[in-house]
mmCIF file of C-alpha atoms in Angstrom:
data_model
loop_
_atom_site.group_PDB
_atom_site.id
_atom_site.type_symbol
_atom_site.label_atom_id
_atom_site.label_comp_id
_atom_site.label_asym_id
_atom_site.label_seq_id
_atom_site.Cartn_x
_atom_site.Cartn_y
_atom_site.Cartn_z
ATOM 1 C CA UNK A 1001 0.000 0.000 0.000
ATOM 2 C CA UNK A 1002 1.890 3.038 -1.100
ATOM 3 C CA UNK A 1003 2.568 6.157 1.329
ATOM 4 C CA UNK A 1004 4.332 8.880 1.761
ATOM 5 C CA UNK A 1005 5.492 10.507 5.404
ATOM 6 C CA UNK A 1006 7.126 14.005 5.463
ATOM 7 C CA UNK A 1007 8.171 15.245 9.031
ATOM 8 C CA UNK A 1008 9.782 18.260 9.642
ATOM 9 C CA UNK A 1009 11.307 19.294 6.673
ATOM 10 C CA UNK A 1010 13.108 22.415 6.562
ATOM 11 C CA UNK A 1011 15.279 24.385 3.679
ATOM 12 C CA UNK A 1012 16.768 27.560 3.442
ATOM 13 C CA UNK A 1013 18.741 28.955 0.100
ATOM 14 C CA UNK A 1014 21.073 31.309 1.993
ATOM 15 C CA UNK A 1015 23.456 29.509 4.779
ATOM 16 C CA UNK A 1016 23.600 31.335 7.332
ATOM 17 C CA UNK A 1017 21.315 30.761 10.588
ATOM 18 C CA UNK A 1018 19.862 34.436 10.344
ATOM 19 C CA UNK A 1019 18.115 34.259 6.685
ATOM 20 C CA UNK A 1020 14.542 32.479 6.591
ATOM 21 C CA UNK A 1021 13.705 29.239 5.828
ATOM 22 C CA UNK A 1022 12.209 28.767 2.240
ATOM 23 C CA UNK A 1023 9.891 25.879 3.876
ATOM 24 C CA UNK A 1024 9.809 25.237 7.633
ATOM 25 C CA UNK A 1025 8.881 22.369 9.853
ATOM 26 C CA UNK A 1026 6.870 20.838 6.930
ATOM 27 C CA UNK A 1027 4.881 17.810 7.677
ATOM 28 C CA UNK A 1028 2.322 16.105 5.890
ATOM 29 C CA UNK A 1029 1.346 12.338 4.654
ATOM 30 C CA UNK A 1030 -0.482 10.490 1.544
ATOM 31 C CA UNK A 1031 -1.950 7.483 1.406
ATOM 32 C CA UNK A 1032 -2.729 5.066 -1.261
ATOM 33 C CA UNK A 1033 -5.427 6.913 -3.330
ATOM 34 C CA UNK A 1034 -4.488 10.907 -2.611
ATOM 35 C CA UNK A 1035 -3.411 13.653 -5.147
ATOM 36 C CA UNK A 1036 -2.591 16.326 -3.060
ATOM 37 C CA UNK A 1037 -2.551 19.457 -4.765
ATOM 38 C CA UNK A 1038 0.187 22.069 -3.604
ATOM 39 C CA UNK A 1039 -1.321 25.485 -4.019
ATOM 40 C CA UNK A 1040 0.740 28.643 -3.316
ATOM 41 C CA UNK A 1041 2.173 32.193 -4.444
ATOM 42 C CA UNK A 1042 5.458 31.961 -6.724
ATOM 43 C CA UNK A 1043 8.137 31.822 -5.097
ATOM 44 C CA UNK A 1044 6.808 30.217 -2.023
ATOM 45 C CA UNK A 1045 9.336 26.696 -2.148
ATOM 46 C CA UNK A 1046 6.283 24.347 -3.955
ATOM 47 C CA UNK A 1047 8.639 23.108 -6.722
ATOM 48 C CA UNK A 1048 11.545 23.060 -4.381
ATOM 49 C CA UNK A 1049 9.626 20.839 -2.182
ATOM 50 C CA UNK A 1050 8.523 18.603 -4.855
ATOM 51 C CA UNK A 1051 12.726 18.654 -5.802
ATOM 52 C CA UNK A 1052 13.582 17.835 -1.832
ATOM 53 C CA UNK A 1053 10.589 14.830 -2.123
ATOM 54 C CA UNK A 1054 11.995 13.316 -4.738
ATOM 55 C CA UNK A 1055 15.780 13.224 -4.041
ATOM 56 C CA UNK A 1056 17.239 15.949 -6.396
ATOM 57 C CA UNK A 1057 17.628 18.837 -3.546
ATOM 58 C CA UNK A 1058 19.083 18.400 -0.004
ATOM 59 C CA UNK A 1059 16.954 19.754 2.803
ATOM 60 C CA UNK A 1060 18.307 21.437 6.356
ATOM 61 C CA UNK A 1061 16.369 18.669 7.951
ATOM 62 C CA UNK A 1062 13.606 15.960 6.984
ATOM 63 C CA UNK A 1063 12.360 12.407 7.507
ATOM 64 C CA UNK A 1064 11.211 11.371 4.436
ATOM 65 C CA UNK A 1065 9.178 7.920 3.949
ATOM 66 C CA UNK A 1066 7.701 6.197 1.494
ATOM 67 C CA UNK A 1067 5.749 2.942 2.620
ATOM 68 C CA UNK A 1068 6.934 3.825 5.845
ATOM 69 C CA UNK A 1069 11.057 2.814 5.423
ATOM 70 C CA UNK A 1070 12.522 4.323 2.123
ATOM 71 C CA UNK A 1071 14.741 7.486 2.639
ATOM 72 C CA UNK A 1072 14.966 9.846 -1.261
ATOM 73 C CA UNK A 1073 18.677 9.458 -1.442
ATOM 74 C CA UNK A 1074 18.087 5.613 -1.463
ATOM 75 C CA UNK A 1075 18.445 4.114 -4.977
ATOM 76 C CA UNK A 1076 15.213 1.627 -4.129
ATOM 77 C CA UNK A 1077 13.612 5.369 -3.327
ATOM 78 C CA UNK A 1078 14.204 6.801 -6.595
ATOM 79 C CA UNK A 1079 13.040 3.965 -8.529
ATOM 80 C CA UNK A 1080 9.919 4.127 -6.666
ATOM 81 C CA UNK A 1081 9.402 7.737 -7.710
ATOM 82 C CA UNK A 1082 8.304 9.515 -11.168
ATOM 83 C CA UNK A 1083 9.693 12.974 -11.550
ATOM 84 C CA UNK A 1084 7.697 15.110 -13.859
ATOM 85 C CA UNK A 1085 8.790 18.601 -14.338
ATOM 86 C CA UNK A 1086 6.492 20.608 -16.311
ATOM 87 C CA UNK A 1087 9.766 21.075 -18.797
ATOM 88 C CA UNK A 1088 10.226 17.525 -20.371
ATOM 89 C CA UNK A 1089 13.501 15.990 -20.268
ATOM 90 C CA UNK A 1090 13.820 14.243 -23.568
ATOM 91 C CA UNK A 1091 16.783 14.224 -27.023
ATOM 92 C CA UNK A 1092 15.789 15.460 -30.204
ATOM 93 C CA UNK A 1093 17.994 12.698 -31.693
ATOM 94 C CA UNK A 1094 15.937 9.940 -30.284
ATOM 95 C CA UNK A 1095 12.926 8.387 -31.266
ATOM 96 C CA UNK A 1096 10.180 7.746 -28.707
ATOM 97 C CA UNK A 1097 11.086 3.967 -29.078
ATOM 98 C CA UNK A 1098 14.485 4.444 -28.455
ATOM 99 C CA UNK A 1099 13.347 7.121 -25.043
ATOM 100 C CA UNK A 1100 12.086 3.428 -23.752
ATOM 101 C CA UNK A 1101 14.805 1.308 -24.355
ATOM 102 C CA UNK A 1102 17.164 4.372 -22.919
ATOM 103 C CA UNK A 1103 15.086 4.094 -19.379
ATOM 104 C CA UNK A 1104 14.942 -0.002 -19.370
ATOM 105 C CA UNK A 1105 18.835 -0.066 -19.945
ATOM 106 C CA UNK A 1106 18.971 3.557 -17.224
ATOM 107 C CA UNK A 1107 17.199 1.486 -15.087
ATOM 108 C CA UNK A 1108 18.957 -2.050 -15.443
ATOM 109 C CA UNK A 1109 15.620 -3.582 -15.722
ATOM 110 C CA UNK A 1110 16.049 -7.367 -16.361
ATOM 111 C CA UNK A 1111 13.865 -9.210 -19.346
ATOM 112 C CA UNK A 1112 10.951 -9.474 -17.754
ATOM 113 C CA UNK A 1113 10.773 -5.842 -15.791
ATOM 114 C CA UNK A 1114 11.389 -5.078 -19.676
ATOM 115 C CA UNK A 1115 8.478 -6.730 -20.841
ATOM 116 C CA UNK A 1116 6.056 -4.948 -18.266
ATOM 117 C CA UNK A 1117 7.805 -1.781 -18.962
ATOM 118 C CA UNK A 1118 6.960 -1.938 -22.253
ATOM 119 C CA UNK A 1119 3.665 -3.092 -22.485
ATOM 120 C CA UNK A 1120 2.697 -0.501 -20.263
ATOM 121 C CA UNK A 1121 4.941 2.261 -21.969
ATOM 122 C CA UNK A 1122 2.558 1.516 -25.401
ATOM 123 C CA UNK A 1123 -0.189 1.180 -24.044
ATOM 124 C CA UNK A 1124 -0.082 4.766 -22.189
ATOM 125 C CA UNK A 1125 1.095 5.750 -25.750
ATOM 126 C CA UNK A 1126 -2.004 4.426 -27.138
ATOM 127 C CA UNK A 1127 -3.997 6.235 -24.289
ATOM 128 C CA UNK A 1128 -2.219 9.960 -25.183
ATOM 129 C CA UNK A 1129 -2.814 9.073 -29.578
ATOM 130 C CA UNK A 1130 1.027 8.572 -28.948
ATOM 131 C CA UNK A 1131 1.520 5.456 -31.055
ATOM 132 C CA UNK A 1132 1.956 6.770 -34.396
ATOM 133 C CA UNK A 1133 5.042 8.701 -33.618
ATOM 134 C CA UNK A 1134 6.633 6.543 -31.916
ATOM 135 C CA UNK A 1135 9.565 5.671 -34.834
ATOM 136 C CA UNK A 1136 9.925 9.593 -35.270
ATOM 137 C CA UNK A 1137 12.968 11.507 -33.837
ATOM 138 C CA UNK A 1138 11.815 13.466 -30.722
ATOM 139 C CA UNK A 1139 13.033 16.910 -32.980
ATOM 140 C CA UNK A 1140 9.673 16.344 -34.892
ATOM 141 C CA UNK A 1141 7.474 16.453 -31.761
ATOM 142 C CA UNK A 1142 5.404 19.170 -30.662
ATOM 143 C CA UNK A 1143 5.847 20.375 -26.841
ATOM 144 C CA UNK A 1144 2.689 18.888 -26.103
ATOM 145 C CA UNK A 1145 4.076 15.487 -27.667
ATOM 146 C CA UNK A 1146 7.254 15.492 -25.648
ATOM 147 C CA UNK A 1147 5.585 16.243 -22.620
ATOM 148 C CA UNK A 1148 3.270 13.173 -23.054
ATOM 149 C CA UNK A 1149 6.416 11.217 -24.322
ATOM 150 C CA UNK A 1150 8.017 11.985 -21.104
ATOM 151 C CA UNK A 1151 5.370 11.324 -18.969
ATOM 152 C CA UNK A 1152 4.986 8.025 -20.226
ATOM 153 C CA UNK A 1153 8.512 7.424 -20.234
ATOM 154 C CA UNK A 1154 8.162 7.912 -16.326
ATOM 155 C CA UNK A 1155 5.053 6.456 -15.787
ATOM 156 C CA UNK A 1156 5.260 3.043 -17.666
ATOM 157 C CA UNK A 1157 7.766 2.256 -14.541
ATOM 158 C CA UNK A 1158 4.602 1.905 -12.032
ATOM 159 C CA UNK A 1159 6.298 4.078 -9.169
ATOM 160 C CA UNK A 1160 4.078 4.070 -6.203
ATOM 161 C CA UNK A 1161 4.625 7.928 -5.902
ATOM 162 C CA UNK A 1162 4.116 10.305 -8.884
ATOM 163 C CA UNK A 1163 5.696 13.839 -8.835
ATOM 164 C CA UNK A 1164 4.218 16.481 -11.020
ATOM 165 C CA UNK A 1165 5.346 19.867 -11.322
ATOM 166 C CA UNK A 1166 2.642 22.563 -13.306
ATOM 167 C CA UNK A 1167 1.248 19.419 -15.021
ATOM 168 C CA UNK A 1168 0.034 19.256 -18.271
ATOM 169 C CA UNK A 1169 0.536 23.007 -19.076
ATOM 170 C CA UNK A 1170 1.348 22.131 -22.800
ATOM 171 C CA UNK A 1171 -1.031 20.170 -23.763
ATOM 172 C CA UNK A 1172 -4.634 21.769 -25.129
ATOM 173 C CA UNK A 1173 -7.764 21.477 -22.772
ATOM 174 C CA UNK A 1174 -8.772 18.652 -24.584
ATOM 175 C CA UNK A 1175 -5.384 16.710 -24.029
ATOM 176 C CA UNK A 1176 -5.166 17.715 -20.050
ATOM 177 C CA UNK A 1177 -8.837 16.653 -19.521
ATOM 178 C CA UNK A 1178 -7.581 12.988 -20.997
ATOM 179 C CA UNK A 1179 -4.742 12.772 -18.436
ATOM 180 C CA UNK A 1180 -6.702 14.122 -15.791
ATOM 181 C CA UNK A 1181 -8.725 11.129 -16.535
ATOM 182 C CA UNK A 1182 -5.825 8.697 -17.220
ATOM 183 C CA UNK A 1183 -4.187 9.447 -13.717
ATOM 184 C CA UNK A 1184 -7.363 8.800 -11.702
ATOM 185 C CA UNK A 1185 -8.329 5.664 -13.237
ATOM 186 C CA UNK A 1186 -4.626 4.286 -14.151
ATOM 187 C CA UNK A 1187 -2.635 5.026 -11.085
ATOM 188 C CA UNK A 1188 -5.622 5.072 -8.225
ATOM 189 C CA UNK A 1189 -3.125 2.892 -6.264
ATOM 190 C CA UNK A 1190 -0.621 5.244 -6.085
ATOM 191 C CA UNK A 1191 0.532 8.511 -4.054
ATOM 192 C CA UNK A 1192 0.074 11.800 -6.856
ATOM 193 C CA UNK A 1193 1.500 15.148 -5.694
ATOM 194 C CA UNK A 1194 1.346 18.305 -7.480
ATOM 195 C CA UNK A 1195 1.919 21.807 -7.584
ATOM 196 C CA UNK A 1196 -0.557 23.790 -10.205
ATOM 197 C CA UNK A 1197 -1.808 27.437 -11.230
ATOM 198 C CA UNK A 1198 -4.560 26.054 -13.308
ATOM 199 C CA UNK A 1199 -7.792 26.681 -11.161
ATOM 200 C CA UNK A 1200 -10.006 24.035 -13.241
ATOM 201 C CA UNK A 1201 -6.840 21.508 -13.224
ATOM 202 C CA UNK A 1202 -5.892 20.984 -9.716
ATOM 203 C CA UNK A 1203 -10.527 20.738 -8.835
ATOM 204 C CA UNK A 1204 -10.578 18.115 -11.259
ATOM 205 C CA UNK A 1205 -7.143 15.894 -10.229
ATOM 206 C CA UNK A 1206 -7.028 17.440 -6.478
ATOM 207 C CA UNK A 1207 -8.561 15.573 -3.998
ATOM 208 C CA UNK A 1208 -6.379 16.997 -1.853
ATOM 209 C CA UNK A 1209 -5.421 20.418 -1.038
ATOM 210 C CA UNK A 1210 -2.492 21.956 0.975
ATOM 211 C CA UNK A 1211 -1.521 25.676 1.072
ATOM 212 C CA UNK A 1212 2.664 26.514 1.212
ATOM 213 C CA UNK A 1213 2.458 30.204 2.694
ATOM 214 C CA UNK A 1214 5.671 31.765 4.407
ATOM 215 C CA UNK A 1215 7.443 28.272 4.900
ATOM 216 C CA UNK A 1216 4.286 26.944 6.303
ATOM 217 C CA UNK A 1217 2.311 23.855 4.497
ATOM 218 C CA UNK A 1218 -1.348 23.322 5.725
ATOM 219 C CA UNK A 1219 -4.076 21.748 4.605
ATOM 220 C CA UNK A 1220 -7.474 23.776 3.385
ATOM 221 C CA UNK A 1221 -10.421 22.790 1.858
ATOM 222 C CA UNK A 1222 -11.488 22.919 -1.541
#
C-alpha cells in the first residue's frame, strides 16, 4: 500500500542561521489513493519541495518515507518515484522507441521488468494518440508530444509515488482533460503530488489540497 510521510522538513537557500527558511517544519502524509494538490504564491518553495521529495535537492532537515522505510537518497527510493517537471527531459535525436529502451537499460531492468515496462509504456502511448510517432525523432514532436512522451517514459515504470510539477501546461484542454482522466483511473493505487496554477486543473485531479504560505504547508479545503 503506497505512502508517503514528510516530518519536519526544513530548507533555506542562503546559509547562514539568520536568513529564513524557504519551507519550515513541513509535515504532511499520503496514502494510497491521494493527489494532493500544492497550491501557493510563486516563489513560495512548492517546486523546491517537490525537488527535496523526490531526491534531487538536499533539505536542512527531513524524515522522508515512502511505505513507511525508504529514505529519497536511497536508490530503491528513486526507482519508486516519477519525476515530472512541467519542462520535459527528452533528445531530439531519439525516437520515442528508443526514449524506452534508454530508461529499461537507465534502469537495469532485467527481461521481464522489460516486458512490463513496455507493455505498459505503449499502451499509455495508445492512451495519449502517442503510437503513431513513436519511430519519429523526438526533434519532430510538438511540446505537447514530448511532454506526453516523457510522462509516459516515467510512468510506464509503475512508481508508487508520482511527482508532477505545473502538469500538463502544454497540452490543449482537450489533451489535459484525458490525463486528468488517465491518472485517476490508471494510477488510483498510487501517491500523486502536485503543484498547479490552473484553477479548473488541480478541482478536477485534487482531492487533496495543501496551502505553502511563508514556509508553512497546511491543509485547506477545496
Amino acid at each position: 500500500m503506497a505512502s508517503l510521510q514528510v516530518s519536519q522538513l526544513s530548507f533555506r537557500y542562503e546559509t547562514t542561521e539568520e536568513s529564513s527558511p524557504l519551507l519550515d517544519q513541513v509535515s504532511f502524509h499520503l496514502k494510497e489513493g491521494d493527489r494532493a494538490c500544492i497550491i501557493g504564491k510563486n516563489g513560495s518553495g512548492k517546486s523546491t519541495l517537490l525537488k527535496i521529495i523526490a531526491g534531487l535537492l538536499p533539505s536542512v532537515s527531513e524524515t522522508i518515507l515512502l511505505n513507511e522505510q525508504h529514505h529519497p537518497r536511497s536508490a530503491l527510493f528513486k526507482g519508486l518515484v516519477a519525476y515530472i517537471p512541467d519542462k520535459p527531459l527528452v533528445y531530439d535525436a531519439l525516437t520515442g522507441i528508443e526514449h524506452m529502451t534508454l530508461i529499461q537499460s537507465l534502469w537495469k531492468m532485467n527481461q521481464s521488468e522489460k516486458e512490463v515496462y513496455k507493455k505498459t509504456f505503449l499502451s499509455l502511448c495508445d492512451a495519449f494518440d502517442l503510437t503513431h510517432a513513436l519511430k519519429m525523432p523526438v526533434k519532430q514532436y510538438s511540446l505537447g508530444m514530448r511532454y506526453k512522451l516523457f510522462f509516459n517514459c516515467m510512468a510506464a515504470r509503475s512508481p508508487e509515488l508520482i511527482i508532477l510539477d505545473e502538469p500538463f501546461t502544454s497540452l490543449d484542454e482537450a489533451s489535459q482533460m484525458q490525463s486528468i482522466s488517465l491518472l485517476k483511473e490508471e494510477f488510483s493505487d498510487q501517491c500523486v503530488l502536485f503543484t498547479s496554477h490552473q484553477r479548473y486543473l488541480y478541482s478536477e485531479l485534487g482531492n487533496r489540497f495543501l496551502e505553502l504560505d511563508h514556509g508553512q504547508l497546511n491543509e485547506i479545503e477545496r
